[in-house]
Short mmCIF file of C-alpha atoms in Angstrom, two decimals:
data_model
loop_
_atom_site.label_atom_id
_atom_site.label_comp_id
_atom_site.label_asym_id
_atom_site.label_seq_id
_atom_site.Cartn_x
_atom_site.Cartn_y
_atom_site.Cartn_z
CA MET A 7 9.88 4.10 23.59
CA SER A 8 11.04 6.80 21.19
CA SER A 9 13.02 6.22 18.02
CA ALA A 10 15.74 8.58 19.26
CA TYR A 11 16.19 6.40 22.35
CA ASN A 12 16.48 3.29 20.19
CA VAL A 13 19.57 4.69 18.46
CA SER A 14 21.60 3.97 21.60
CA LEU A 15 20.89 0.27 21.03
CA ALA A 16 21.91 0.31 17.37
CA ALA A 17 24.62 -2.10 16.23
CA PRO A 18 26.58 -2.62 12.99
CA THR A 19 24.10 -5.27 11.81
CA TYR A 20 20.33 -5.54 12.00
CA SER A 21 20.47 -8.91 13.78
CA GLU A 22 22.71 -7.48 16.51
CA THR A 23 20.40 -4.48 16.89
CA TYR A 24 17.47 -6.85 17.23
CA ARG A 25 19.25 -8.77 20.00
CA ASN A 26 19.97 -5.51 21.84
CA ILE A 27 16.33 -4.44 21.58
CA SER A 28 15.13 -7.88 22.70
CA ASP A 29 17.39 -7.83 25.76
CA ALA A 30 16.33 -4.30 26.74
CA TYR A 31 12.58 -4.68 26.10
CA ILE A 32 11.58 -8.23 26.93
CA HIS A 33 7.93 -7.16 27.38
CA LEU A 34 7.55 -6.37 23.67
CA SER A 35 6.18 -8.89 21.17
CA MET A 36 8.49 -10.28 18.51
CA LEU A 37 6.91 -8.09 15.83
CA GLU A 38 7.33 -5.00 17.99
CA ARG A 39 10.99 -5.89 18.61
CA LEU A 40 11.58 -6.39 14.89
CA TRP A 41 9.95 -3.03 14.26
CA ALA A 42 11.96 -1.16 16.92
CA ALA A 43 15.19 -2.79 15.74
CA TRP A 44 14.53 -1.62 12.17
CA TYR A 45 14.19 2.02 13.17
CA ALA A 46 17.16 1.81 15.54
CA TYR A 47 19.34 0.17 12.91
CA MET A 48 18.41 2.64 10.16
CA GLN A 49 18.87 5.69 12.44
CA ASN A 50 16.80 7.75 10.01
CA ASP A 51 13.03 7.64 10.49
CA VAL A 52 12.17 9.04 7.05
CA ILE A 53 14.33 6.50 5.19
CA ALA A 54 13.21 3.65 7.47
CA THR A 55 9.53 4.43 6.89
CA GLY A 56 9.96 5.12 3.18
CA LEU A 57 11.75 1.83 2.48
CA MET A 58 9.36 -0.22 4.60
CA THR A 59 6.27 1.36 3.05
CA PHE A 60 7.49 0.85 -0.51
CA VAL A 61 8.54 -2.76 0.08
CA ILE A 62 5.23 -3.62 1.79
CA HIS A 63 3.29 -2.12 -1.11
CA GLU A 64 5.30 -4.01 -3.75
CA VAL A 65 5.31 -7.35 -1.92
CA PHE A 66 1.58 -7.41 -1.18
CA TYR A 67 0.47 -5.93 -4.52
CA PHE A 68 2.46 -8.30 -6.73
CA GLY A 69 2.16 -11.15 -4.21
CA ARG A 70 -1.63 -10.91 -4.45
CA CYS A 71 -1.47 -10.85 -8.25
CA ILE A 72 0.82 -13.86 -8.75
CA PRO A 73 -1.66 -16.60 -7.66
CA TRP A 74 -4.22 -15.29 -10.16
CA LEU A 75 -1.63 -15.18 -12.94
CA ILE A 76 -0.86 -18.85 -12.24
CA ILE A 77 -4.57 -19.77 -12.16
CA ASP A 78 -5.00 -18.08 -15.55
CA TYR A 79 -2.72 -20.73 -17.07
CA ILE A 80 -4.42 -23.73 -15.47
CA PRO A 81 -7.10 -25.00 -17.91
CA TYR A 82 -9.29 -26.39 -15.10
CA PHE A 83 -10.14 -22.87 -13.91
CA HIS A 84 -11.01 -21.43 -17.33
CA LYS A 85 -14.64 -22.46 -16.95
CA TYR A 86 -14.97 -19.92 -14.15
CA LYS A 87 -13.83 -16.96 -16.26
CA ILE A 88 -16.59 -14.46 -17.00
CA GLN A 89 -14.98 -13.48 -20.32
CA GLN A 90 -13.81 -16.91 -21.45
CA GLY A 91 -12.99 -15.80 -24.98
CA LYS A 92 -10.62 -13.05 -23.86
CA VAL A 93 -7.23 -14.05 -22.52
CA ASN A 94 -4.37 -11.59 -22.08
CA ASN A 95 -1.13 -13.00 -23.46
CA LEU A 96 2.29 -12.78 -21.81
CA LYS A 97 3.27 -9.74 -23.88
CA GLU A 98 0.22 -7.79 -22.69
CA GLN A 99 0.78 -8.85 -19.09
CA TRP A 100 4.43 -7.80 -19.23
CA GLN A 101 3.49 -4.47 -20.81
CA CYS A 102 1.07 -3.89 -17.95
CA THR A 103 3.61 -4.98 -15.31
CA SER A 104 6.38 -2.75 -16.64
CA SER A 105 4.03 0.24 -16.81
CA VAL A 106 2.82 -0.37 -13.23
CA LEU A 107 6.41 -0.68 -11.99
CA LEU A 108 7.35 2.56 -13.73
CA SER A 109 4.39 4.27 -12.07
CA HIS A 110 5.36 2.85 -8.68
CA PHE A 111 8.89 4.24 -8.90
CA THR A 112 8.12 7.60 -10.52
CA VAL A 113 4.69 8.54 -9.11
CA GLU A 114 4.00 6.53 -5.96
CA LEU A 115 7.51 6.41 -4.50
CA PRO A 116 7.76 10.22 -4.05
CA GLN A 117 4.34 10.21 -2.37
CA ILE A 118 5.43 7.38 -0.09
CA TRP A 119 8.65 9.23 0.81
CA LEU A 120 6.73 12.37 1.77
CA PHE A 121 4.20 10.44 3.82
CA HIS A 122 6.32 10.13 6.98
CA PRO A 123 7.37 13.81 7.23
CA ILE A 124 3.79 14.96 6.64
CA CYS A 125 2.25 12.60 9.19
CA ALA A 126 5.06 13.18 11.70
CA TYR A 127 4.27 16.88 11.44
CA PHE A 128 0.65 16.12 12.36
CA GLY A 129 1.67 13.84 15.23
CA MET A 130 1.78 10.32 13.77
CA SER A 131 3.52 7.75 15.98
CA HIS A 132 5.93 5.05 14.86
CA ASP A 133 7.12 3.91 18.30
CA VAL A 134 6.31 0.71 20.19
CA PRO A 135 4.17 -0.81 21.58
CA PHE A 136 1.62 -0.90 18.77
CA PRO A 137 -1.94 0.39 19.27
CA SER A 138 -4.64 -2.01 20.42
CA PHE A 139 -6.63 -4.13 17.98
CA LEU A 140 -9.78 -2.13 18.76
CA THR A 141 -8.04 1.17 17.94
CA MET A 142 -6.74 -0.16 14.63
CA PHE A 143 -10.13 -1.69 13.80
CA TYR A 144 -12.18 1.49 14.15
CA GLN A 145 -9.54 3.65 12.43
CA ILE A 146 -9.20 1.30 9.45
CA SER A 147 -13.00 1.02 9.19
CA LEU A 148 -13.17 4.80 8.98
CA PHE A 149 -10.42 4.88 6.34
CA PHE A 150 -12.40 2.41 4.21
CA CYS A 151 -15.45 4.69 4.35
CA LEU A 152 -13.51 7.86 3.57
CA GLU A 153 -11.45 6.30 0.77
CA ASP A 154 -14.44 4.54 -0.78
CA SER A 155 -16.35 7.82 -0.97
CA TRP A 156 -13.35 9.60 -2.45
CA HIS A 157 -12.77 6.81 -4.98
CA TYR A 158 -16.43 6.57 -6.00
CA TRP A 159 -16.97 10.25 -6.80
CA ASN A 160 -13.60 10.76 -8.47
CA HIS A 161 -14.05 7.59 -10.50
CA ARG A 162 -17.40 8.91 -11.74
CA LEU A 163 -15.72 12.20 -12.63
CA LEU A 164 -12.98 10.37 -14.53
CA HIS A 165 -15.65 8.76 -16.72
CA TYR A 166 -16.85 12.16 -17.85
CA GLY A 167 -15.91 13.49 -21.31
CA PRO A 168 -12.37 14.89 -21.49
CA PHE A 169 -11.38 13.38 -18.14
CA TYR A 170 -12.04 9.93 -19.56
CA LYS A 171 -10.40 10.65 -22.92
CA TYR A 172 -7.19 12.16 -21.57
CA ILE A 173 -6.82 10.48 -18.17
CA HIS A 174 -8.96 7.44 -17.38
CA LYS A 175 -9.03 5.71 -20.77
CA GLN A 176 -5.62 4.12 -20.15
CA HIS A 177 -7.05 2.14 -17.23
CA HIS A 178 -9.58 0.51 -19.59
CA LEU A 179 -7.03 -0.65 -22.14
CA TYR A 180 -7.53 -4.30 -21.20
CA SER A 181 -11.04 -5.46 -22.08
CA ALA A 182 -10.49 -8.57 -19.94
CA PRO A 183 -8.87 -7.02 -16.86
CA PHE A 184 -6.59 -9.01 -14.57
CA GLY A 185 -5.11 -8.39 -11.11
CA LEU A 186 -1.99 -6.59 -12.28
CA ALA A 187 -4.14 -4.01 -14.07
CA ALA A 188 -5.56 -2.73 -10.76
CA GLU A 189 -2.95 0.04 -10.69
CA TYR A 190 -2.47 0.35 -14.46
CA ALA A 191 -3.48 3.95 -14.95
CA SER A 192 -2.39 7.41 -15.97
CA PRO A 193 0.04 9.08 -13.51
CA ILE A 194 -2.60 11.76 -12.99
CA GLU A 195 -5.20 9.13 -12.05
CA VAL A 196 -2.72 7.40 -9.76
CA MET A 197 -2.16 10.67 -7.91
CA ILE A 198 -5.88 11.52 -7.73
CA LEU A 199 -7.09 8.15 -6.47
CA GLY A 200 -3.96 7.54 -4.39
CA LEU A 201 -4.72 10.73 -2.52
CA GLY A 202 -7.81 9.04 -1.08
CA THR A 203 -5.78 6.08 0.15
CA ILE A 204 -3.05 8.14 1.78
CA GLY A 205 -5.08 11.29 2.42
CA SER A 206 -7.59 9.56 4.72
CA PRO A 207 -4.96 8.60 7.34
CA ILE A 208 -3.29 12.00 7.02
CA LEU A 209 -6.61 13.78 7.59
CA TRP A 210 -7.37 11.59 10.60
CA CYS A 211 -3.89 12.19 12.03
CA ALA A 212 -4.20 15.95 11.54
CA LEU A 213 -7.56 16.07 13.34
CA THR A 214 -6.94 13.63 16.19
CA LYS A 215 -3.15 13.36 16.65
CA ASN A 216 -3.87 9.67 17.19
CA LEU A 217 -2.41 7.42 14.50
CA HIS A 218 0.33 4.82 14.35
CA ILE A 219 2.01 4.03 11.06
CA PHE A 220 1.60 0.29 11.76
CA THR A 221 -2.15 0.90 11.47
CA VAL A 222 -1.52 2.59 8.12
CA TYR A 223 0.39 -0.46 6.88
CA ILE A 224 -2.47 -2.79 7.81
CA TRP A 225 -4.85 -0.40 6.04
CA ILE A 226 -2.76 -0.32 2.86
CA VAL A 227 -2.54 -4.12 2.71
CA LEU A 228 -6.27 -4.54 3.29
CA ARG A 229 -6.96 -1.92 0.60
CA LEU A 230 -4.65 -3.59 -1.94
CA PHE A 231 -6.38 -6.97 -1.66
CA PRO A 232 -9.85 -5.87 -2.85
CA ALA A 233 -8.25 -3.65 -5.50
CA VAL A 234 -6.55 -6.67 -7.06
CA MET A 235 -9.53 -8.96 -6.51
CA ALA A 236 -12.03 -6.53 -8.04
#
């Protein structure tokens, strides 16, 4: 089912659009109907993808950080801290959060907005139904390998001489790092390392013409979790 065809089922509200999609495509799962209704309601694939991608990134990044921020203030868990004598205060955490948010809106948001046009050019799909679990599994596994290699070698490079002094040093500001600091970095570093995260799916899409953006969302979420945890 193409996005262009969905437009004929669009309604003034998202809930009405969802009902129209549900009535017309009863064979789809609820998630697939919610997805199709979103694109039909927005009637602009670039905006629909851009907004969804940005919101997913923010919700899962900060959502994964919040439990650890709460645990930091529960005395019972302090015995498990590796660096027990180093605790980042609220001012430092807010400084980190505001800097990360600024980076998200000024550096990552433009990249996210360009992602759909680039991948659509190479043949990325955003229609329903979604790809099979097996397809998503092997593609995401490949993305982990490609991105991990990219991240490893570029991270080593960023620890070299002037690259560390002028780019990577910002990321090491906090001697007792916490989850929110996962994406606390120079805009240049954000672009370099972010290219591995987004570039892997783009490369795969360009070579195979076989990629669904839903798979990319699952990949981004799974990549954010170990970033915050580590």
